[in-house]
């Protein structure tokens, strides 16, 4: 979410722009990157439908064959196969017939695995081919009916509550695309304006679409997003065009979902493009990655390691605290506001190794790691990063993770978000003590652009094993010349 300072900057710049006074059913709520909130509930319904169909399909087995562990493993296998095939991704305009070949193939694999497991485990009876075919057919029919109902519900919801959207691009091209989208109510798009740096051209009588408000400045666009609860922006043409960068940077800061639409697709390019979604016949693709989903394995790893390290490091923490208290006086623990996941602030804990002149210096000065006035013990804590051991309590409490982008102060978050594209996308996932950028030498006074690139690459390719490998590499480089 945009910080309070950013919101004030948006609200205080002048009168509201003239935009279509139409809001979503849930009010002027700005959602995070990843799409409308109802999409998440639809995916939950899909998972419940698939799990129910899998459970009912196993009723064709004998009581001995329906071992609880075997049935539970079968349900998990079906959901994993569906997820791997992309059956839980966005499906705004999808029909069940589109997914029928994929669902059929995954079901066949799951039932073959179930039959093989029952034949190899001694306590269970062998499942006959007739039972496998019957269960496969029953589960297939139930899955088809259940998913068809969820898809129909999703399409009806989109028609009733379309996603409030801005078009970004030349006004004449936007008028043509807007006309096509308005002729296709199934697309679930409610257009409220056009963002164009070309100026508001005069509306001709033969223009293909009704006139839409044209927003020609970044300030007008930001106010339009807040006033109308805009959740999506569609960029016409190449999103990498230089003229689009100021718009996209502000839209990303406001956590709008951003898509790229090709208004004039080339037949040659279409033949070589990977299958993707379409909007009223136009090929579209997401421009920014979806938010990092909550993963129970990552949180479990954080809890296990942070609690263990807090216990093992308690003598070291106590020794450091006593030494600092005796040598430096009161105020052993340094507390500082940092920005975490989804732009939420939290209080980060560290051992105090330097006393800034005033709170403003603490909030706005980049680094004091090489301060010559720092006592030798404080320099030792900085050099070995032992001053950051208290952040294990932040991890245990859930403020941050062991592995993730390093959290930064609000002053620098606003500054870097304005000057480095992609910086705000780092807040898609919990911040961390260490990360991919840190193990690649990006600590202290290093390139923010490089940090953005490494942090976003880590989020886009996240896995639990990658977290473990980063922790192991961090442990091997624990003693380093500078702090982070």
Tab-separated table of C-alpha atoms in Angstrom:
chain	number	residue	atom	x	y	z
A	1	UNK	CA	0.000	0.000	0.000
A	2	UNK	CA	1.186	3.508	-0.659
A	3	UNK	CA	2.653	5.168	2.375
A	4	UNK	CA	0.837	7.921	4.214
A	5	UNK	CA	3.217	10.460	2.735
A	6	UNK	CA	2.457	9.226	-0.745
A	7	UNK	CA	-1.279	9.387	-0.116
A	8	UNK	CA	-1.006	12.942	1.150
A	9	UNK	CA	1.032	13.881	-1.924
A	10	UNK	CA	-1.768	12.532	-4.095
A	11	UNK	CA	-4.610	14.141	-2.197
A	12	UNK	CA	-3.098	17.594	-1.756
A	13	UNK	CA	-2.041	18.374	-5.312
A	14	UNK	CA	-5.277	19.982	-6.378
A	15	UNK	CA	-8.906	19.326	-7.280
A	16	UNK	CA	-9.969	15.906	-8.391
A	17	UNK	CA	-9.775	15.118	-12.083
A	18	UNK	CA	-12.994	14.723	-14.011
A	19	UNK	CA	-13.533	10.984	-14.257
A	20	UNK	CA	-16.505	8.691	-14.571
A	21	UNK	CA	-18.114	8.604	-11.138
A	22	UNK	CA	-18.416	4.855	-10.958
A	23	UNK	CA	-16.981	2.690	-8.196
A	24	UNK	CA	-16.654	-0.987	-7.520
A	25	UNK	CA	-19.112	-2.742	-5.264
A	26	UNK	CA	-16.591	-2.822	-2.430
A	27	UNK	CA	-15.822	0.919	-2.640
A	28	UNK	CA	-12.689	2.764	-3.612
A	29	UNK	CA	-10.383	0.029	-2.437
A	30	UNK	CA	-7.005	-0.322	-4.068
A	31	UNK	CA	-5.992	-3.965	-4.236
A	32	UNK	CA	-2.451	-5.215	-4.486
A	33	UNK	CA	-0.819	-6.503	-7.640
A	34	UNK	CA	-2.454	-9.761	-8.633
A	35	UNK	CA	-5.997	-8.909	-9.548
A	36	UNK	CA	-9.476	-8.527	-8.183
A	37	UNK	CA	-10.177	-10.062	-4.817
A	38	UNK	CA	-12.985	-12.253	-6.142
A	39	UNK	CA	-10.446	-14.206	-8.196
A	40	UNK	CA	-8.935	-15.612	-5.009
A	41	UNK	CA	-12.314	-16.839	-3.740
A	42	UNK	CA	-12.998	-18.469	-7.121
A	43	UNK	CA	-9.704	-20.361	-6.942
A	44	UNK	CA	-10.632	-21.508	-3.431
A	45	UNK	CA	-13.956	-22.794	-4.772
A	46	UNK	CA	-12.088	-24.628	-7.536
A	47	UNK	CA	-9.786	-26.336	-5.044
A	48	UNK	CA	-12.751	-27.354	-2.874
A	49	UNK	CA	-14.616	-28.661	-5.933
A	50	UNK	CA	-11.647	-30.708	-7.150
A	51	UNK	CA	-10.957	-32.132	-3.686
A	52	UNK	CA	-14.617	-33.105	-3.237
A	53	UNK	CA	-14.704	-34.800	-6.651
A	54	UNK	CA	-11.539	-36.741	-5.799
A	55	UNK	CA	-12.983	-37.920	-2.458
A	56	UNK	CA	-16.268	-38.992	-4.048
A	57	UNK	CA	-14.402	-40.761	-6.833
A	58	UNK	CA	-12.665	-43.038	-4.318
A	59	UNK	CA	-16.052	-44.334	-3.098
A	60	UNK	CA	-15.895	-46.965	-5.852
A	61	UNK	CA	-13.037	-48.630	-3.952
A	62	UNK	CA	-13.505	-51.272	-1.292
A	63	UNK	CA	-13.238	-50.272	2.395
A	64	UNK	CA	-9.805	-51.897	2.613
A	65	UNK	CA	-8.577	-49.991	-0.435
A	66	UNK	CA	-9.872	-46.670	0.981
A	67	UNK	CA	-7.087	-46.340	3.507
A	68	UNK	CA	-7.190	-42.772	4.944
A	69	UNK	CA	-3.545	-42.054	4.117
A	70	UNK	CA	-3.937	-43.393	0.572
A	71	UNK	CA	-7.080	-41.325	-0.034
A	72	UNK	CA	-5.477	-38.183	1.409
A	73	UNK	CA	-2.384	-38.705	-0.747
A	74	UNK	CA	-4.603	-39.185	-3.805
A	75	UNK	CA	-6.446	-35.893	-3.176
A	76	UNK	CA	-3.168	-34.027	-2.678
A	77	UNK	CA	-1.753	-35.586	-5.863
A	78	UNK	CA	-4.789	-34.485	-7.906
A	79	UNK	CA	-4.577	-30.909	-6.623
A	80	UNK	CA	-0.813	-30.815	-7.253
A	81	UNK	CA	-1.235	-32.076	-10.827
A	82	UNK	CA	-3.951	-29.496	-11.507
A	83	UNK	CA	-1.818	-26.713	-10.033
A	84	UNK	CA	1.196	-27.777	-12.093
A	85	UNK	CA	-0.948	-27.650	-15.226
A	86	UNK	CA	-2.022	-24.065	-14.489
A	87	UNK	CA	-5.648	-24.942	-13.738
A	88	UNK	CA	-5.767	-22.527	-10.793
A	89	UNK	CA	-4.499	-19.481	-12.640
A	90	UNK	CA	-6.702	-16.637	-13.811
A	91	UNK	CA	-9.768	-17.879	-15.656
A	92	UNK	CA	-11.962	-14.804	-16.168
A	93	UNK	CA	-13.321	-15.896	-19.560
A	94	UNK	CA	-12.523	-19.599	-19.388
A	95	UNK	CA	-14.992	-22.401	-20.108
A	96	UNK	CA	-14.699	-25.935	-18.791
A	97	UNK	CA	-14.470	-27.370	-22.296
A	98	UNK	CA	-11.186	-25.478	-22.707
A	99	UNK	CA	-9.700	-27.394	-19.762
A	100	UNK	CA	-11.239	-30.797	-20.473
A	101	UNK	CA	-8.165	-32.359	-22.191
A	102	UNK	CA	-5.844	-31.158	-19.424
A	103	UNK	CA	-8.147	-32.357	-16.638
A	104	UNK	CA	-8.631	-35.740	-18.315
A	105	UNK	CA	-4.907	-36.312	-18.713
A	106	UNK	CA	-4.111	-35.375	-15.098
A	107	UNK	CA	-6.909	-37.582	-13.781
A	108	UNK	CA	-5.597	-40.546	-15.766
A	109	UNK	CA	-2.128	-40.052	-14.274
A	110	UNK	CA	-3.517	-39.773	-10.731
A	111	UNK	CA	-5.580	-42.976	-11.000
A	112	UNK	CA	-2.649	-44.894	-12.493
A	113	UNK	CA	-0.479	-43.792	-9.560
A	114	UNK	CA	-3.230	-44.819	-7.117
A	115	UNK	CA	-3.505	-48.266	-8.704
A	116	UNK	CA	0.278	-48.722	-8.593
A	117	UNK	CA	0.480	-47.723	-4.925
A	118	UNK	CA	-2.337	-50.067	-3.902
A	119	UNK	CA	-0.593	-52.941	-5.691
A	120	UNK	CA	2.790	-52.331	-4.021
A	121	UNK	CA	1.625	-51.695	-0.428
A	122	UNK	CA	1.049	-55.039	1.368
A	123	UNK	CA	-1.849	-54.022	3.661
A	124	UNK	CA	-3.976	-52.881	0.703
A	125	UNK	CA	-5.861	-54.849	-1.907
A	126	UNK	CA	-5.100	-54.566	-5.590
A	127	UNK	CA	-7.481	-52.199	-7.417
A	128	UNK	CA	-9.053	-53.771	-10.482
A	129	UNK	CA	-8.955	-51.987	-13.847
A	130	UNK	CA	-12.780	-51.858	-13.804
A	131	UNK	CA	-12.751	-49.983	-10.476
A	132	UNK	CA	-10.111	-47.605	-11.795
A	133	UNK	CA	-12.157	-46.815	-14.912
A	134	UNK	CA	-15.341	-46.371	-12.873
A	135	UNK	CA	-13.653	-44.057	-10.370
A	136	UNK	CA	-11.932	-42.127	-13.163
A	137	UNK	CA	-15.249	-41.602	-14.981
A	138	UNK	CA	-17.133	-40.623	-11.821
A	139	UNK	CA	-14.489	-38.148	-10.739
A	140	UNK	CA	-14.260	-36.728	-14.256
A	141	UNK	CA	-18.012	-36.075	-14.425
A	142	UNK	CA	-18.066	-34.484	-10.962
A	143	UNK	CA	-15.049	-32.319	-11.810
A	144	UNK	CA	-16.633	-31.226	-15.085
A	145	UNK	CA	-19.911	-30.245	-13.410
A	146	UNK	CA	-18.267	-28.553	-10.431
A	147	UNK	CA	-15.754	-26.560	-12.446
A	148	UNK	CA	-18.429	-25.549	-14.951
A	149	UNK	CA	-20.475	-24.123	-12.081
A	150	UNK	CA	-17.490	-22.193	-10.671
A	151	UNK	CA	-16.578	-20.844	-14.107
A	152	UNK	CA	-20.168	-19.734	-14.703
A	153	UNK	CA	-20.239	-18.029	-11.312
A	154	UNK	CA	-16.966	-16.222	-12.100
A	155	UNK	CA	-18.244	-14.977	-15.469
A	156	UNK	CA	-21.508	-13.811	-13.880
A	157	UNK	CA	-19.580	-11.963	-11.154
A	158	UNK	CA	-17.420	-10.223	-13.736
A	159	UNK	CA	-20.465	-9.156	-15.730
A	160	UNK	CA	-22.139	-7.838	-12.580
A	161	UNK	CA	-19.042	-6.238	-11.022
A	162	UNK	CA	-16.514	-5.499	-13.798
A	163	UNK	CA	-12.976	-4.542	-12.900
A	164	UNK	CA	-12.459	-0.761	-12.918
A	165	UNK	CA	-9.769	-0.139	-15.543
A	166	UNK	CA	-7.666	2.583	-17.165
A	167	UNK	CA	-6.255	2.376	-20.693
A	168	UNK	CA	-2.699	3.647	-21.165
A	169	UNK	CA	-1.728	4.655	-24.693
A	170	UNK	CA	-2.522	6.934	-27.668
A	171	UNK	CA	-6.049	8.295	-27.508
A	172	UNK	CA	-7.136	7.169	-30.972
A	173	UNK	CA	-5.911	3.605	-30.383
A	174	UNK	CA	-7.530	3.634	-26.944
A	175	UNK	CA	-10.868	4.679	-28.472
A	176	UNK	CA	-10.790	1.676	-30.811
A	177	UNK	CA	-9.814	-0.770	-28.070
A	178	UNK	CA	-12.382	0.724	-25.687
A	179	UNK	CA	-15.131	0.184	-28.256
A	180	UNK	CA	-14.165	-3.480	-28.589
A	181	UNK	CA	-14.065	-3.990	-24.818
A	182	UNK	CA	-17.455	-2.319	-24.360
A	183	UNK	CA	-18.926	-4.635	-27.005
A	184	UNK	CA	-17.662	-7.603	-24.976
A	185	UNK	CA	-19.258	-7.500	-21.509
A	186	UNK	CA	-17.781	-10.940	-20.758
A	187	UNK	CA	-14.362	-9.322	-20.568
A	188	UNK	CA	-15.288	-7.941	-17.136
A	189	UNK	CA	-13.760	-4.517	-17.805
A	190	UNK	CA	-15.265	-1.198	-16.725
A	191	UNK	CA	-13.280	1.566	-18.445
A	192	UNK	CA	-13.131	4.878	-16.583
A	193	UNK	CA	-10.490	6.805	-18.511
A	194	UNK	CA	-7.561	6.967	-20.901
A	195	UNK	CA	-4.045	7.844	-19.784
A	196	UNK	CA	-2.224	9.576	-22.612
A	197	UNK	CA	0.625	12.039	-22.804
A	198	UNK	CA	-0.493	13.227	-26.233
A	199	UNK	CA	-3.067	15.580	-24.767
A	200	UNK	CA	-6.835	15.367	-24.995
A	201	UNK	CA	-7.493	15.340	-28.714
A	202	UNK	CA	-10.814	16.557	-29.961
A	203	UNK	CA	-13.480	13.855	-30.113
A	204	UNK	CA	-14.609	13.258	-33.696
A	205	UNK	CA	-18.168	12.334	-34.578
A	206	UNK	CA	-17.060	9.061	-36.196
A	207	UNK	CA	-14.901	7.914	-33.248
A	208	UNK	CA	-15.663	4.259	-32.482
A	209	UNK	CA	-16.132	4.704	-28.718
A	210	UNK	CA	-17.995	7.119	-26.449
A	211	UNK	CA	-15.684	9.826	-25.129
A	212	UNK	CA	-13.684	8.828	-22.067
A	213	UNK	CA	-11.875	11.250	-19.762
A	214	UNK	CA	-8.287	11.730	-20.931
A	215	UNK	CA	-5.712	12.027	-18.136
A	216	UNK	CA	-2.621	13.842	-19.343
A	217	UNK	CA	-0.575	14.202	-16.133
A	218	UNK	CA	0.648	11.750	-13.523
A	219	UNK	CA	-1.165	13.708	-10.807
A	220	UNK	CA	-4.508	13.438	-12.628
A	221	UNK	CA	-3.966	9.716	-13.120
A	222	UNK	CA	-3.164	9.092	-9.451
A	223	UNK	CA	-6.253	11.002	-8.346
A	224	UNK	CA	-8.361	9.039	-10.837
A	225	UNK	CA	-7.074	5.751	-9.404
A	226	UNK	CA	-7.960	6.799	-5.860
A	227	UNK	CA	-11.349	8.308	-6.726
A	228	UNK	CA	-12.600	5.399	-8.819
A	229	UNK	CA	-10.931	2.498	-7.033
A	230	UNK	CA	-9.072	1.515	-10.212
A	231	UNK	CA	-7.690	-2.007	-9.911
A	232	UNK	CA	-6.245	-2.567	-13.371
A	233	UNK	CA	-4.351	-0.667	-16.052
A	234	UNK	CA	-4.063	-1.942	-19.626
A	235	UNK	CA	-1.071	-0.689	-21.594
A	236	UNK	CA	-1.630	-0.495	-25.351
A	237	UNK	CA	1.405	-1.607	-27.326
A	238	UNK	CA	4.849	-2.147	-25.870
A	239	UNK	CA	5.052	-1.453	-22.160
A	240	UNK	CA	8.778	-0.848	-22.545
A	241	UNK	CA	8.234	2.373	-24.483
A	242	UNK	CA	9.916	5.310	-22.689
A	243	UNK	CA	6.740	7.402	-22.727
A	244	UNK	CA	4.956	4.761	-20.615
A	245	UNK	CA	7.508	4.568	-17.807
A	246	UNK	CA	6.256	7.499	-15.662
A	247	UNK	CA	2.676	6.178	-15.833
A	248	UNK	CA	3.622	2.593	-15.045
A	249	UNK	CA	5.852	3.603	-12.156
A	250	UNK	CA	2.988	5.480	-10.482
A	251	UNK	CA	0.480	2.720	-11.223
A	252	UNK	CA	2.829	0.173	-9.678
A	253	UNK	CA	3.193	2.327	-6.555
A	254	UNK	CA	-0.608	2.426	-6.284
A	255	UNK	CA	-0.639	-1.394	-6.589
A	256	UNK	CA	-2.769	-1.559	-9.728
A	257	UNK	CA	-2.744	-4.766	-11.717
A	258	UNK	CA	-0.939	-3.975	-14.978
A	259	UNK	CA	-1.512	-5.781	-18.283
A	260	UNK	CA	-0.020	-5.288	-21.729
A	261	UNK	CA	-2.408	-5.473	-24.705
A	262	UNK	CA	-1.364	-5.711	-28.339
A	263	UNK	CA	-3.935	-3.636	-30.300
A	264	UNK	CA	-2.624	-4.854	-33.680
A	265	UNK	CA	-1.284	-8.419	-33.220
A	266	UNK	CA	0.944	-9.694	-36.000
A	267	UNK	CA	-0.032	-13.111	-37.439
A	268	UNK	CA	3.634	-14.150	-37.449
A	269	UNK	CA	4.129	-13.149	-33.816
A	270	UNK	CA	0.868	-14.856	-32.825
A	271	UNK	CA	2.132	-18.171	-34.237
A	272	UNK	CA	5.234	-18.030	-32.041
A	273	UNK	CA	3.676	-16.584	-28.893
A	274	UNK	CA	3.172	-18.863	-25.921
A	275	UNK	CA	-0.525	-19.557	-25.216
A	276	UNK	CA	-1.936	-16.829	-22.972
A	277	UNK	CA	-5.171	-15.130	-22.121
A	278	UNK	CA	-7.185	-12.880	-24.370
A	279	UNK	CA	-9.426	-9.924	-23.697
A	280	UNK	CA	-12.171	-9.327	-26.260
A	281	UNK	CA	-9.957	-11.092	-28.799
A	282	UNK	CA	-6.839	-9.019	-28.033
A	283	UNK	CA	-3.810	-10.923	-26.709
A	284	UNK	CA	-2.836	-9.679	-23.245
A	285	UNK	CA	-0.228	-10.635	-20.694
A	286	UNK	CA	0.610	-9.498	-17.163
A	287	UNK	CA	3.328	-6.890	-17.015
A	288	UNK	CA	4.222	-7.317	-13.347
A	289	UNK	CA	4.378	-10.473	-11.327
A	290	UNK	CA	1.555	-11.431	-8.942
A	291	UNK	CA	2.043	-10.994	-5.219
A	292	UNK	CA	4.019	-13.568	-3.327
A	293	UNK	CA	1.483	-16.074	-1.950
A	294	UNK	CA	1.506	-17.130	1.671
A	295	UNK	CA	3.461	-20.377	1.885
A	296	UNK	CA	3.185	-22.409	5.106
A	297	UNK	CA	6.570	-24.048	4.447
A	298	UNK	CA	8.369	-20.695	4.435
A	299	UNK	CA	6.739	-19.600	7.690
A	300	UNK	CA	7.438	-22.996	9.295
A	301	UNK	CA	11.106	-22.703	8.303
A	302	UNK	CA	11.258	-19.192	9.793
A	303	UNK	CA	9.708	-20.312	13.071
A	304	UNK	CA	11.885	-23.399	13.420
A	305	UNK	CA	15.224	-21.730	12.652
A	306	UNK	CA	14.559	-18.423	14.441
A	307	UNK	CA	13.405	-20.129	17.646
A	308	UNK	CA	16.398	-22.487	17.596
A	309	UNK	CA	18.870	-19.674	16.933
A	310	UNK	CA	17.329	-17.470	19.620
A	311	UNK	CA	17.901	-20.233	22.165
A	312	UNK	CA	21.428	-21.033	20.983
A	313	UNK	CA	22.449	-17.388	20.648
A	314	UNK	CA	20.951	-16.236	23.956
A	315	UNK	CA	24.372	-16.259	25.752
A	316	UNK	CA	25.870	-14.186	22.912
A	317	UNK	CA	22.924	-11.768	22.959
A	318	UNK	CA	23.214	-11.363	26.729
A	319	UNK	CA	26.985	-10.782	26.534
A	320	UNK	CA	26.592	-8.139	23.807
A	321	UNK	CA	23.810	-6.393	25.720
A	322	UNK	CA	25.809	-6.265	28.974
A	323	UNK	CA	28.959	-5.029	27.200
A	324	UNK	CA	27.087	-2.283	25.361
A	325	UNK	CA	25.275	-1.230	28.537
A	326	UNK	CA	28.511	-0.944	30.501
A	327	UNK	CA	30.533	0.738	27.742
A	328	UNK	CA	27.942	2.862	25.939
A	329	UNK	CA	25.304	3.499	28.571
A	330	UNK	CA	21.511	3.108	28.368
A	331	UNK	CA	19.709	2.364	25.137
A	332	UNK	CA	21.245	-0.993	24.179
A	333	UNK	CA	18.474	-1.880	21.711
A	334	UNK	CA	18.040	0.303	18.630
A	335	UNK	CA	14.482	0.469	17.254
A	336	UNK	CA	13.778	1.807	13.793
A	337	UNK	CA	10.701	1.883	11.562
A	338	UNK	CA	11.082	-0.168	8.399
A	339	UNK	CA	8.708	-1.059	5.554
A	340	UNK	CA	7.700	-4.713	5.195
A	341	UNK	CA	5.390	-6.781	3.037
A	342	UNK	CA	2.669	-4.862	1.181
A	343	UNK	CA	4.143	-1.570	2.432
A	344	UNK	CA	3.231	-2.204	6.081
A	345	UNK	CA	5.596	-0.568	8.597
A	346	UNK	CA	7.114	-2.484	11.495
A	347	UNK	CA	9.740	-1.841	14.172
A	348	UNK	CA	13.089	-3.453	13.398
A	349	UNK	CA	15.392	-4.360	16.303
A	350	UNK	CA	19.193	-4.119	16.347
A	351	UNK	CA	21.956	-3.633	18.882
A	352	UNK	CA	22.811	0.058	19.066
A	353	UNK	CA	26.297	0.555	17.596
A	354	UNK	CA	26.062	4.269	16.813
A	355	UNK	CA	24.120	7.163	18.265
A	356	UNK	CA	22.842	9.549	15.557
A	357	UNK	CA	22.727	13.251	16.268
A	358	UNK	CA	18.911	13.292	16.128
A	359	UNK	CA	15.953	11.151	14.926
A	360	UNK	CA	16.019	12.876	11.523
A	361	UNK	CA	19.593	11.703	10.922
A	362	UNK	CA	18.593	8.155	11.879
A	363	UNK	CA	15.654	8.199	9.465
A	364	UNK	CA	17.384	9.826	6.478
A	365	UNK	CA	21.097	9.019	6.663
A	366	UNK	CA	21.992	6.054	4.477
A	367	UNK	CA	24.850	4.394	6.345
A	368	UNK	CA	27.186	4.939	9.274
A	369	UNK	CA	29.019	1.616	9.001
A	370	UNK	CA	32.447	3.287	8.576
A	371	UNK	CA	31.979	5.991	11.193
A	372	UNK	CA	35.464	6.574	12.666
A	373	UNK	CA	34.053	7.515	16.065
A	374	UNK	CA	32.513	4.072	16.556
A	375	UNK	CA	34.155	2.073	19.419
A	376	UNK	CA	36.011	-1.118	18.531
A	377	UNK	CA	33.341	-3.413	19.952
A	378	UNK	CA	30.608	-1.673	17.944
A	379	UNK	CA	32.759	-1.915	14.810
A	380	UNK	CA	33.170	-5.634	15.542
A	381	UNK	CA	29.399	-6.071	15.810
A	382	UNK	CA	28.903	-4.222	12.529
A	383	UNK	CA	31.673	-6.111	10.744
A	384	UNK	CA	30.304	-9.526	11.764
A	385	UNK	CA	26.618	-8.491	11.466
A	386	UNK	CA	26.098	-9.635	15.065
A	387	UNK	CA	24.254	-6.366	15.689
A	388	UNK	CA	21.429	-7.834	13.581
A	389	UNK	CA	20.942	-10.979	15.680
A	390	UNK	CA	18.018	-9.306	17.446
A	391	UNK	CA	16.140	-9.415	14.141
A	392	UNK	CA	15.586	-13.101	14.833
A	393	UNK	CA	12.878	-11.865	17.204
A	394	UNK	CA	11.306	-9.930	14.304
A	395	UNK	CA	11.316	-13.170	12.308
A	396	UNK	CA	9.842	-15.192	15.169
A	397	UNK	CA	7.139	-12.557	15.657
A	398	UNK	CA	6.249	-12.572	11.939
A	399	UNK	CA	7.364	-9.034	11.070
A	400	UNK	CA	9.846	-10.384	8.527
A	401	UNK	CA	11.359	-13.608	7.202
A	402	UNK	CA	14.807	-15.147	7.355
A	403	UNK	CA	15.211	-14.765	3.586
A	404	UNK	CA	13.804	-11.931	1.522
A	405	UNK	CA	14.509	-8.376	0.333
A	406	UNK	CA	16.128	-6.245	3.019
A	407	UNK	CA	13.625	-3.850	4.680
A	408	UNK	CA	14.288	-0.146	4.280
A	409	UNK	CA	13.256	3.037	6.040
A	410	UNK	CA	10.131	4.873	4.781
A	411	UNK	CA	12.174	7.887	3.636
A	412	UNK	CA	14.302	5.751	1.310
A	413	UNK	CA	11.369	3.580	0.178
A	414	UNK	CA	9.622	6.672	-1.206
A	415	UNK	CA	12.868	7.967	-2.712
A	416	UNK	CA	13.913	4.691	-4.348
A	417	UNK	CA	10.390	3.933	-5.611
A	418	UNK	CA	10.462	7.187	-7.564
A	419	UNK	CA	13.924	6.702	-9.062
A	420	UNK	CA	14.253	2.918	-9.526
A	421	UNK	CA	11.551	1.049	-11.515
A	422	UNK	CA	10.639	-2.210	-9.833
A	423	UNK	CA	11.674	-1.152	-6.337
A	424	UNK	CA	8.125	-1.180	-4.942
A	425	UNK	CA	7.623	-4.702	-6.345
A	426	UNK	CA	10.096	-5.935	-3.736
A	427	UNK	CA	7.313	-5.541	-1.168
A	428	UNK	CA	5.337	-8.382	-2.726
A	429	UNK	CA	6.825	-10.748	-0.158
A	430	UNK	CA	8.038	-10.517	3.443
A	431	UNK	CA	11.345	-8.744	3.919
A	432	UNK	CA	14.266	-10.740	5.278
A	433	UNK	CA	17.496	-10.728	7.250
A	434	UNK	CA	19.414	-12.020	4.250
A	435	UNK	CA	18.608	-12.532	0.590
A	436	UNK	CA	19.841	-13.212	-2.910
A	437	UNK	CA	21.195	-9.663	-3.217
A	438	UNK	CA	23.159	-9.946	0.017
A	439	UNK	CA	24.888	-13.228	-0.844
A	440	UNK	CA	25.903	-11.648	-4.159
A	441	UNK	CA	27.785	-8.900	-2.360
A	442	UNK	CA	25.089	-6.191	-2.418
A	443	UNK	CA	25.419	-4.983	1.169
A	444	UNK	CA	25.898	-1.536	2.594
A	445	UNK	CA	26.410	1.296	0.116
A	446	UNK	CA	25.838	-0.657	-3.110
A	447	UNK	CA	23.695	-0.220	-6.221
A	448	UNK	CA	19.963	-0.014	-5.468
A	449	UNK	CA	19.210	-0.913	-9.093
A	450	UNK	CA	21.185	-4.145	-8.725
A	451	UNK	CA	19.417	-4.920	-5.456
A	452	UNK	CA	16.026	-4.464	-7.146
A	453	UNK	CA	17.000	-6.847	-9.914
A	454	UNK	CA	18.272	-9.573	-7.579
A	455	UNK	CA	15.354	-9.209	-5.139
A	456	UNK	CA	12.683	-9.422	-7.851
A	457	UNK	CA	14.486	-12.351	-9.483
A	458	UNK	CA	14.444	-14.133	-6.113
A	459	UNK	CA	10.696	-13.528	-5.687
A	460	UNK	CA	9.866	-14.597	-9.249
A	461	UNK	CA	11.790	-17.877	-8.854
A	462	UNK	CA	11.137	-18.571	-5.188
A	463	UNK	CA	11.282	-22.079	-3.768
A	464	UNK	CA	11.759	-23.451	-0.266
A	465	UNK	CA	15.037	-25.060	-1.262
A	466	UNK	CA	16.288	-21.725	-2.556
A	467	UNK	CA	15.663	-20.236	0.892
A	468	UNK	CA	17.653	-23.059	2.472
A	469	UNK	CA	20.532	-22.625	0.021
A	470	UNK	CA	20.652	-18.857	0.660
A	471	UNK	CA	20.741	-19.489	4.418
A	472	UNK	CA	23.604	-21.961	4.002
A	473	UNK	CA	25.554	-19.512	1.839
A	474	UNK	CA	24.893	-16.749	4.359
A	475	UNK	CA	26.178	-18.941	7.190
A	476	UNK	CA	29.391	-19.611	5.239
A	477	UNK	CA	29.928	-15.857	4.766
A	478	UNK	CA	28.903	-14.788	8.265
A	479	UNK	CA	32.166	-12.936	8.945
A	480	UNK	CA	32.450	-10.250	6.319
A	481	UNK	CA	34.150	-6.859	6.150
A	482	UNK	CA	31.065	-4.637	6.176
A	483	UNK	CA	27.560	-4.740	7.566
A	484	UNK	CA	24.405	-4.600	5.493
